[in-house]
Amino acid sequence: MIKRGFDIVAAAVGLVLCAPLLLVIAVAIRWEDGGPVLFRQERTGRRGRPFHIHKFRTMRAAPGPEVTADGDDRITRVGRLLRASKLDELPQLYDVLLGRMSLVGPRPEVRRYVDHWPSVARWRILSVRPGITDPASIAYRDESAELARADRPEEYYVSVVLPRKVELYVRYVETRSFLGDLLILARTVQAVLGR
């Protein structure tokens, strides 16, 4: 209950404080190509329930893999800035308010990638709310650059990156604590500001 209470207060305060920034970002996205401001995608949430995650749109609608590497032609100019600064994740504060996500927890994946998780790990990871950040998010903050170096980015993600993330997700679930979450939030801010 402490974690959920903190999530609600922090997400609400974050949305209020960031409102001017959210407006500027929305205008910039709309101005660049006239497309929608938000990107919604079905992800797998707590207990395996699907939900729609919200992000600022950083890409043009075009066929391509679900993982995105640096240099992907679908990424817009504004999108590159948002991805580098992680500001594209801010709309997920709304998902936190709704109870679909937490500030800290394993990042939610699309179902087809969740299906690659070992079954024991899968249900352990899905026993908690997914989060905006977690140890894997910090460890893989430059994931798109790593994927860009691979010949087949999506295959590399499934065979190399995803298993490492699963280990970090499981370790987080097994050792999580409120103090630990605060430390992860602090490390996330440090990682983003240190870019």
JSON list of C-alpha atoms in Angstrom, two decimals:
[
{"chain": "A", "resi": 1, "resn": "MET", "atom": "CA", "xyz": [0.00, 0.00, 0.00]},
{"chain": "A", "resi": 2, "resn": "ILE", "atom": "CA", "xyz": [2.92, 2.34, 0.68]},
{"chain": "A", "resi": 3, "resn": "LYS", "atom": "CA", "xyz": [4.27, 1.73, -2.83]},
{"chain": "A", "resi": 4, "resn": "ARG", "atom": "CA", "xyz": [0.88, 2.32, -4.46]},
{"chain": "A", "resi": 5, "resn": "GLY", "atom": "CA", "xyz": [0.28, 5.47, -2.41]},
{"chain": "A", "resi": 6, "resn": "PHE", "atom": "CA", "xyz": [3.69, 6.81, -3.36]},
{"chain": "A", "resi": 7, "resn": "ASP", "atom": "CA", "xyz": [3.02, 5.99, -7.03]},
{"chain": "A", "resi": 8, "resn": "ILE", "atom": "CA", "xyz": [-0.27, 7.92, -7.01]},
{"chain": "A", "resi": 9, "resn": "VAL", "atom": "CA", "xyz": [1.14, 11.01, -5.30]},
{"chain": "A", "resi": 10, "resn": "ALA", "atom": "CA", "xyz": [4.37, 11.07, -7.32]},
{"chain": "A", "resi": 11, "resn": "ALA", "atom": "CA", "xyz": [2.58, 10.51, -10.65]},
{"chain": "A", "resi": 12, "resn": "ALA", "atom": "CA", "xyz": [-0.01, 13.20, -9.92]},
{"chain": "A", "resi": 13, "resn": "VAL", "atom": "CA", "xyz": [2.63, 15.72, -8.82]},
{"chain": "A", "resi": 14, "resn": "GLY", "atom": "CA", "xyz": [4.80, 14.78, -11.80]},
{"chain": "A", "resi": 15, "resn": "LEU", "atom": "CA", "xyz": [1.97, 15.35, -14.27]},
{"chain": "A", "resi": 16, "resn": "VAL", "atom": "CA", "xyz": [1.11, 18.73, -12.74]},
{"chain": "A", "resi": 17, "resn": "LEU", "atom": "CA", "xyz": [4.73, 19.94, -12.61]},
{"chain": "A", "resi": 18, "resn": "CYS", "atom": "CA", "xyz": [5.48, 18.66, -16.10]},
{"chain": "A", "resi": 19, "resn": "ALA", "atom": "CA", "xyz": [2.27, 20.02, -17.69]},
{"chain": "A", "resi": 20, "resn": "PRO", "atom": "CA", "xyz": [4.02, 22.93, -19.50]},
{"chain": "A", "resi": 21, "resn": "LEU", "atom": "CA", "xyz": [6.72, 20.58, -20.79]},
{"chain": "A", "resi": 22, "resn": "LEU", "atom": "CA", "xyz": [4.11, 18.03, -21.90]},
{"chain": "A", "resi": 23, "resn": "LEU", "atom": "CA", "xyz": [2.33, 20.77, -23.85]},
{"chain": "A", "resi": 24, "resn": "VAL", "atom": "CA", "xyz": [5.55, 21.90, -25.57]},
{"chain": "A", "resi": 25, "resn": "ILE", "atom": "CA", "xyz": [6.40, 18.33, -26.55]},
{"chain": "A", "resi": 26, "resn": "ALA", "atom": "CA", "xyz": [2.88, 17.70, -27.86]},
{"chain": "A", "resi": 27, "resn": "VAL", "atom": "CA", "xyz": [3.02, 20.85, -30.02]},
{"chain": "A", "resi": 28, "resn": "ALA", "atom": "CA", "xyz": [6.48, 19.90, -31.36]},
{"chain": "A", "resi": 29, "resn": "ILE", "atom": "CA", "xyz": [5.35, 16.39, -32.33]},
{"chain": "A", "resi": 30, "resn": "ARG", "atom": "CA", "xyz": [2.20, 17.69, -34.03]},
{"chain": "A", "resi": 31, "resn": "TRP", "atom": "CA", "xyz": [4.07, 20.48, -35.79]},
{"chain": "A", "resi": 32, "resn": "GLU", "atom": "CA", "xyz": [6.71, 18.18, -37.26]},
{"chain": "A", "resi": 33, "resn": "ASP", "atom": "CA", "xyz": [4.47, 15.92, -39.31]},
{"chain": "A", "resi": 34, "resn": "GLY", "atom": "CA", "xyz": [0.86, 16.53, -38.26]},
{"chain": "A", "resi": 35, "resn": "GLY", "atom": "CA", "xyz": [0.52, 13.02, -36.88]},
{"chain": "A", "resi": 36, "resn": "PRO", "atom": "CA", "xyz": [-0.88, 11.94, -33.52]},
{"chain": "A", "resi": 37, "resn": "VAL", "atom": "CA", "xyz": [0.93, 13.08, -30.38]},
{"chain": "A", "resi": 38, "resn": "LEU", "atom": "CA", "xyz": [0.63, 9.86, -28.40]},
{"chain": "A", "resi": 39, "resn": "PHE", "atom": "CA", "xyz": [1.63, 6.31, -29.23]},
{"chain": "A", "resi": 40, "resn": "ARG", "atom": "CA", "xyz": [-0.45, 3.54, -27.67]},
{"chain": "A", "resi": 41, "resn": "GLN", "atom": "CA", "xyz": [0.60, -0.09, -27.75]},
{"chain": "A", "resi": 42, "resn": "GLU", "atom": "CA", "xyz": [-0.74, -3.20, -26.08]},
{"chain": "A", "resi": 43, "resn": "ARG", "atom": "CA", "xyz": [1.65, -4.56, -23.47]},
{"chain": "A", "resi": 44, "resn": "THR", "atom": "CA", "xyz": [1.41, -7.36, -20.94]},
{"chain": "A", "resi": 45, "resn": "GLY", "atom": "CA", "xyz": [0.72, -6.17, -17.41]},
{"chain": "A", "resi": 46, "resn": "ARG", "atom": "CA", "xyz": [0.32, -7.61, -13.95]},
{"chain": "A", "resi": 47, "resn": "ARG", "atom": "CA", "xyz": [-0.98, -11.18, -13.89]},
{"chain": "A", "resi": 48, "resn": "GLY", "atom": "CA", "xyz": [-0.67, -11.28, -17.68]},
{"chain": "A", "resi": 49, "resn": "ARG", "atom": "CA", "xyz": [-3.49, -8.81, -18.29]},
{"chain": "A", "resi": 50, "resn": "PRO", "atom": "CA", "xyz": [-3.07, -6.73, -21.45]},
{"chain": "A", "resi": 51, "resn": "PHE", "atom": "CA", "xyz": [-3.17, -2.94, -21.23]},
{"chain": "A", "resi": 52, "resn": "HIS", "atom": "CA", "xyz": [-2.31, -0.02, -23.47]},
{"chain": "A", "resi": 53, "resn": "ILE", "atom": "CA", "xyz": [0.86, 1.85, -22.60]},
{"chain": "A", "resi": 54, "resn": "HIS", "atom": "CA", "xyz": [1.13, 5.56, -23.48]},
{"chain": "A", "resi": 55, "resn": "LYS", "atom": "CA", "xyz": [4.22, 7.27, -24.84]},
{"chain": "A", "resi": 56, "resn": "PHE", "atom": "CA", "xyz": [4.90, 10.37, -26.87]},
{"chain": "A", "resi": 57, "resn": "ARG", "atom": "CA", "xyz": [5.07, 9.28, -30.51]},
{"chain": "A", "resi": 58, "resn": "THR", "atom": "CA", "xyz": [8.66, 9.26, -31.75]},
{"chain": "A", "resi": 59, "resn": "MET", "atom": "CA", "xyz": [8.23, 7.40, -35.05]},
{"chain": "A", "resi": 60, "resn": "ARG", "atom": "CA", "xyz": [6.33, 7.62, -38.31]},
{"chain": "A", "resi": 61, "resn": "ALA", "atom": "CA", "xyz": [3.83, 4.87, -39.01]},
{"chain": "A", "resi": 62, "resn": "ALA", "atom": "CA", "xyz": [5.64, 2.42, -41.28]},
{"chain": "A", "resi": 63, "resn": "PRO", "atom": "CA", "xyz": [6.28, -1.33, -41.37]},
{"chain": "A", "resi": 64, "resn": "GLY", "atom": "CA", "xyz": [9.23, -2.52, -39.35]},
{"chain": "A", "resi": 65, "resn": "PRO", "atom": "CA", "xyz": [10.36, -4.55, -36.33]},
{"chain": "A", "resi": 66, "resn": "GLU", "atom": "CA", "xyz": [8.91, -3.88, -32.88]},
{"chain": "A", "resi": 67, "resn": "VAL", "atom": "CA", "xyz": [12.37, -3.17, -31.48]},
{"chain": "A", "resi": 68, "resn": "THR", "atom": "CA", "xyz": [13.97, 0.07, -32.61]},
{"chain": "A", "resi": 69, "resn": "ALA", "atom": "CA", "xyz": [17.66, 0.55, -33.30]},
{"chain": "A", "resi": 70, "resn": "ASP", "atom": "CA", "xyz": [19.50, 3.84, -33.66]},
{"chain": "A", "resi": 71, "resn": "GLY", "atom": "CA", "xyz": [19.37, 4.99, -37.27]},
{"chain": "A", "resi": 72, "resn": "ASP", "atom": "CA", "xyz": [15.86, 3.58, -37.87]},
{"chain": "A", "resi": 73, "resn": "ASP", "atom": "CA", "xyz": [14.34, 5.71, -40.66]},
{"chain": "A", "resi": 74, "resn": "ARG", "atom": "CA", "xyz": [10.97, 5.70, -38.90]},
{"chain": "A", "resi": 75, "resn": "ILE", "atom": "CA", "xyz": [12.27, 7.88, -36.02]},
{"chain": "A", "resi": 76, "resn": "THR", "atom": "CA", "xyz": [11.37, 11.56, -36.40]},
{"chain": "A", "resi": 77, "resn": "ARG", "atom": "CA", "xyz": [13.72, 14.46, -35.58]},
{"chain": "A", "resi": 78, "resn": "VAL", "atom": "CA", "xyz": [11.69, 15.35, -32.49]},
{"chain": "A", "resi": 79, "resn": "GLY", "atom": "CA", "xyz": [11.53, 11.65, -31.69]},
{"chain": "A", "resi": 80, "resn": "ARG", "atom": "CA", "xyz": [15.31, 11.36, -31.57]},
{"chain": "A", "resi": 81, "resn": "LEU", "atom": "CA", "xyz": [15.47, 14.09, -28.94]},
{"chain": "A", "resi": 82, "resn": "LEU", "atom": "CA", "xyz": [12.66, 12.53, -26.92]},
{"chain": "A", "resi": 83, "resn": "ARG", "atom": "CA", "xyz": [14.25, 9.09, -27.02]},
{"chain": "A", "resi": 84, "resn": "ALA", "atom": "CA", "xyz": [17.69, 10.38, -26.05]},
{"chain": "A", "resi": 85, "resn": "SER", "atom": "CA", "xyz": [16.25, 12.29, -23.07]},
{"chain": "A", "resi": 86, "resn": "LYS", "atom": "CA", "xyz": [13.65, 9.61, -22.21]},
{"chain": "A", "resi": 87, "resn": "LEU", "atom": "CA", "xyz": [10.97, 12.32, -22.25]},
{"chain": "A", "resi": 88, "resn": "ASP", "atom": "CA", "xyz": [8.88, 10.07, -24.50]},
{"chain": "A", "resi": 89, "resn": "GLU", "atom": "CA", "xyz": [8.13, 8.02, -21.37]},
{"chain": "A", "resi": 90, "resn": "LEU", "atom": "CA", "xyz": [6.42, 10.88, -19.44]},
{"chain": "A", "resi": 91, "resn": "PRO", "atom": "CA", "xyz": [2.84, 9.96, -20.52]},
{"chain": "A", "resi": 92, "resn": "GLN", "atom": "CA", "xyz": [3.26, 6.71, -18.58]},
{"chain": "A", "resi": 93, "resn": "LEU", "atom": "CA", "xyz": [2.68, 8.73, -15.41]},
{"chain": "A", "resi": 94, "resn": "TYR", "atom": "CA", "xyz": [-0.97, 8.56, -16.53]},
{"chain": "A", "resi": 95, "resn": "ASP", "atom": "CA", "xyz": [-0.72, 4.75, -16.66]},
{"chain": "A", "resi": 96, "resn": "VAL", "atom": "CA", "xyz": [0.70, 4.83, -13.13]},
{"chain": "A", "resi": 97, "resn": "LEU", "atom": "CA", "xyz": [-2.26, 6.92, -11.91]},
{"chain": "A", "resi": 98, "resn": "LEU", "atom": "CA", "xyz": [-4.67, 4.40, -13.44]},
{"chain": "A", "resi": 99, "resn": "GLY", "atom": "CA", "xyz": [-2.93, 1.54, -11.61]},
{"chain": "A", "resi": 100, "resn": "ARG", "atom": "CA", "xyz": [-1.77, -0.21, -14.76]},
{"chain": "A", "resi": 101, "resn": "MET", "atom": "CA", "xyz": [1.86, 0.56, -14.00]},
{"chain": "A", "resi": 102, "resn": "SER", "atom": "CA", "xyz": [4.14, 1.54, -11.14]},
{"chain": "A", "resi": 103, "resn": "LEU", "atom": "CA", "xyz": [7.00, 4.03, -11.13]},
{"chain": "A", "resi": 104, "resn": "VAL", "atom": "CA", "xyz": [9.39, 1.12, -10.56]},
{"chain": "A", "resi": 105, "resn": "GLY", "atom": "CA", "xyz": [8.89, -2.41, -11.81]},
{"chain": "A", "resi": 106, "resn": "PRO", "atom": "CA", "xyz": [9.89, -4.67, -14.72]},
{"chain": "A", "resi": 107, "resn": "ARG", "atom": "CA", "xyz": [9.32, -2.91, -18.03]},
{"chain": "A", "resi": 108, "resn": "PRO", "atom": "CA", "xyz": [6.16, -4.15, -19.77]},
{"chain": "A", "resi": 109, "resn": "GLU", "atom": "CA", "xyz": [6.77, -6.06, -22.98]},
{"chain": "A", "resi": 110, "resn": "VAL", "atom": "CA", "xyz": [4.55, -6.91, -25.94]},
{"chain": "A", "resi": 111, "resn": "ARG", "atom": "CA", "xyz": [3.02, -10.38, -25.69]},
{"chain": "A", "resi": 112, "resn": "ARG", "atom": "CA", "xyz": [5.23, -11.97, -28.34]},
{"chain": "A", "resi": 113, "resn": "TYR", "atom": "CA", "xyz": [8.35, -11.13, -26.35]},
{"chain": "A", "resi": 114, "resn": "VAL", "atom": "CA", "xyz": [6.77, -12.22, -23.06]},
{"chain": "A", "resi": 115, "resn": "ASP", "atom": "CA", "xyz": [6.17, -15.59, -24.73]},
{"chain": "A", "resi": 116, "resn": "HIS", "atom": "CA", "xyz": [9.96, -15.98, -24.97]},
{"chain": "A", "resi": 117, "resn": "TRP", "atom": "CA", "xyz": [10.36, -15.72, -21.20]},
{"chain": "A", "resi": 118, "resn": "PRO", "atom": "CA", "xyz": [10.86, -19.05, -19.37]},
{"chain": "A", "resi": 119, "resn": "SER", "atom": "CA", "xyz": [7.51, -19.97, -17.77]},
{"chain": "A", "resi": 120, "resn": "VAL", "atom": "CA", "xyz": [8.77, -19.85, -14.15]},
{"chain": "A", "resi": 121, "resn": "ALA", "atom": "CA", "xyz": [10.31, -16.42, -14.69]},
{"chain": "A", "resi": 122, "resn": "ARG", "atom": "CA", "xyz": [7.24, -15.22, -16.60]},
{"chain": "A", "resi": 123, "resn": "TRP", "atom": "CA", "xyz": [4.79, -15.63, -13.75]},
{"chain": "A", "resi": 124, "resn": "ARG", "atom": "CA", "xyz": [7.24, -14.28, -11.21]},
{"chain": "A", "resi": 125, "resn": "ILE", "atom": "CA", "xyz": [7.79, -11.13, -13.29]},
{"chain": "A", "resi": 126, "resn": "LEU", "atom": "CA", "xyz": [4.07, -10.72, -13.98]},
{"chain": "A", "resi": 127, "resn": "SER", "atom": "CA", "xyz": [3.25, -10.98, -10.27]},
{"chain": "A", "resi": 128, "resn": "VAL", "atom": "CA", "xyz": [4.00, -7.24, -9.89]},
{"chain": "A", "resi": 129, "resn": "ARG", "atom": "CA", "xyz": [2.90, -4.13, -11.75]},
{"chain": "A", "resi": 130, "resn": "PRO", "atom": "CA", "xyz": [5.20, -3.23, -14.64]},
{"chain": "A", "resi": 131, "resn": "GLY", "atom": "CA", "xyz": [7.14, -0.02, -14.20]},
{"chain": "A", "resi": 132, "resn": "ILE", "atom": "CA", "xyz": [8.42, 3.06, -15.96]},
{"chain": "A", "resi": 133, "resn": "THR", "atom": "CA", "xyz": [11.93, 2.18, -14.81]},
{"chain": "A", "resi": 134, "resn": "ASP", "atom": "CA", "xyz": [13.82, -0.71, -13.25]},
{"chain": "A", "resi": 135, "resn": "PRO", "atom": "CA", "xyz": [17.41, -2.01, -13.08]},
{"chain": "A", "resi": 136, "resn": "ALA", "atom": "CA", "xyz": [17.15, -3.34, -16.66]},
{"chain": "A", "resi": 137, "resn": "SER", "atom": "CA", "xyz": [16.09, 0.10, -17.93]},
{"chain": "A", "resi": 138, "resn": "ILE", "atom": "CA", "xyz": [19.22, 1.58, -16.37]},
{"chain": "A", "resi": 139, "resn": "ALA", "atom": "CA", "xyz": [21.50, -1.20, -17.62]},
{"chain": "A", "resi": 140, "resn": "TYR", "atom": "CA", "xyz": [20.04, -0.95, -21.16]},
{"chain": "A", "resi": 141, "resn": "ARG", "atom": "CA", "xyz": [19.55, 2.81, -21.41]},
{"chain": "A", "resi": 142, "resn": "ASP", "atom": "CA", "xyz": [21.58, 2.65, -24.66]},
{"chain": "A", "resi": 143, "resn": "GLU", "atom": "CA", "xyz": [19.79, -0.43, -25.96]},
{"chain": "A", "resi": 144, "resn": "SER", "atom": "CA", "xyz": [18.96, 1.11, -29.36]},
{"chain": "A", "resi": 145, "resn": "ALA", "atom": "CA", "xyz": [22.68, 1.76, -29.98]},
{"chain": "A", "resi": 146, "resn": "GLU", "atom": "CA", "xyz": [23.49, -1.87, -29.12]},
{"chain": "A", "resi": 147, "resn": "LEU", "atom": "CA", "xyz": [20.73, -3.09, -31.45]},
{"chain": "A", "resi": 148, "resn": "ALA", "atom": "CA", "xyz": [22.06, -0.85, -34.23]},
{"chain": "A", "resi": 149, "resn": "ARG", "atom": "CA", "xyz": [25.36, -2.77, -34.14]},
{"chain": "A", "resi": 150, "resn": "ALA", "atom": "CA", "xyz": [23.59, -6.10, -34.70]},
{"chain": "A", "resi": 151, "resn": "ASP", "atom": "CA", "xyz": [23.06, -7.53, -38.20]},
{"chain": "A", "resi": 152, "resn": "ARG", "atom": "CA", "xyz": [19.53, -8.60, -37.25]},
{"chain": "A", "resi": 153, "resn": "PRO", "atom": "CA", "xyz": [18.37, -6.33, -34.41]},
{"chain": "A", "resi": 154, "resn": "GLU", "atom": "CA", "xyz": [15.16, -8.19, -33.57]},
{"chain": "A", "resi": 155, "resn": "GLU", "atom": "CA", "xyz": [16.85, -11.60, -33.47]},
{"chain": "A", "resi": 156, "resn": "TYR", "atom": "CA", "xyz": [19.62, -10.13, -31.34]},
{"chain": "A", "resi": 157, "resn": "TYR", "atom": "CA", "xyz": [17.06, -8.64, -28.97]},
{"chain": "A", "resi": 158, "resn": "VAL", "atom": "CA", "xyz": [15.28, -11.98, -28.51]},
{"chain": "A", "resi": 159, "resn": "SER", "atom": "CA", "xyz": [18.40, -14.13, -28.21]},
{"chain": "A", "resi": 160, "resn": "VAL", "atom": "CA", "xyz": [20.79, -11.84, -26.30]},
{"chain": "A", "resi": 161, "resn": "VAL", "atom": "CA", "xyz": [19.14, -8.79, -24.73]},
{"chain": "A", "resi": 162, "resn": "LEU", "atom": "CA", "xyz": [15.83, -10.30, -23.61]},
{"chain": "A", "resi": 163, "resn": "PRO", "atom": "CA", "xyz": [17.36, -13.16, -21.55]},
{"chain": "A", "resi": 164, "resn": "ARG", "atom": "CA", "xyz": [19.58, -10.66, -19.73]},
{"chain": "A", "resi": 165, "resn": "LYS", "atom": "CA", "xyz": [16.59, -8.43, -19.03]},
{"chain": "A", "resi": 166, "resn": "VAL", "atom": "CA", "xyz": [14.60, -11.40, -17.70]},
{"chain": "A", "resi": 167, "resn": "GLU", "atom": "CA", "xyz": [17.39, -12.10, -15.18]},
{"chain": "A", "resi": 168, "resn": "LEU", "atom": "CA", "xyz": [17.29, -8.48, -14.02]},
{"chain": "A", "resi": 169, "resn": "TYR", "atom": "CA", "xyz": [13.47, -8.48, -13.86]},
{"chain": "A", "resi": 170, "resn": "VAL", "atom": "CA", "xyz": [13.43, -11.63, -11.70]},
{"chain": "A", "resi": 171, "resn": "ARG", "atom": "CA", "xyz": [16.17, -10.29, -9.43]},
{"chain": "A", "resi": 172, "resn": "TYR", "atom": "CA", "xyz": [14.20, -7.08, -8.96]},
{"chain": "A", "resi": 173, "resn": "VAL", "atom": "CA", "xyz": [10.99, -8.94, -8.07]},
{"chain": "A", "resi": 174, "resn": "GLU", "atom": "CA", "xyz": [12.78, -11.20, -5.58]},
{"chain": "A", "resi": 175, "resn": "THR", "atom": "CA", "xyz": [14.63, -8.36, -3.80]},
{"chain": "A", "resi": 176, "resn": "ARG", "atom": "CA", "xyz": [12.26, -5.39, -4.20]},
{"chain": "A", "resi": 177, "resn": "SER", "atom": "CA", "xyz": [11.63, -2.96, -1.37]},
{"chain": "A", "resi": 178, "resn": "PHE", "atom": "CA", "xyz": [10.35, 0.59, -1.04]},
{"chain": "A", "resi": 179, "resn": "LEU", "atom": "CA", "xyz": [13.83, 1.90, -0.24]},
{"chain": "A", "resi": 180, "resn": "GLY", "atom": "CA", "xyz": [15.21, -0.08, -3.17]},
{"chain": "A", "resi": 181, "resn": "ASP", "atom": "CA", "xyz": [12.63, 1.55, -5.46]},
{"chain": "A", "resi": 182, "resn": "LEU", "atom": "CA", "xyz": [13.69, 5.01, -4.29]},
{"chain": "A", "resi": 183, "resn": "LEU", "atom": "CA", "xyz": [17.31, 4.14, -5.07]},
{"chain": "A", "resi": 184, "resn": "ILE", "atom": "CA", "xyz": [16.32, 2.91, -8.55]},
{"chain": "A", "resi": 185, "resn": "LEU", "atom": "CA", "xyz": [14.45, 6.17, -9.18]},
{"chain": "A", "resi": 186, "resn": "ALA", "atom": "CA", "xyz": [17.52, 8.15, -8.09]},
{"chain": "A", "resi": 187, "resn": "ARG", "atom": "CA", "xyz": [19.80, 6.05, -10.32]},
{"chain": "A", "resi": 188, "resn": "THR", "atom": "CA", "xyz": [17.40, 6.52, -13.25]},
{"chain": "A", "resi": 189, "resn": "VAL", "atom": "CA", "xyz": [17.46, 10.31, -12.87]},
{"chain": "A", "resi": 190, "resn": "GLN", "atom": "CA", "xyz": [21.26, 10.19, -12.61]},
{"chain": "A", "resi": 191, "resn": "ALA", "atom": "CA", "xyz": [21.52, 8.01, -15.74]},
{"chain": "A", "resi": 192, "resn": "VAL", "atom": "CA", "xyz": [19.21, 10.29, -17.76]},
{"chain": "A", "resi": 193, "resn": "LEU", "atom": "CA", "xyz": [20.91, 13.52, -16.66]},
{"chain": "A", "resi": 194, "resn": "GLY", "atom": "CA", "xyz": [24.34, 11.98, -17.25]},
{"chain": "A", "resi": 195, "resn": "ARG", "atom": "CA", "xyz": [23.70, 11.42, -20.96]}
]
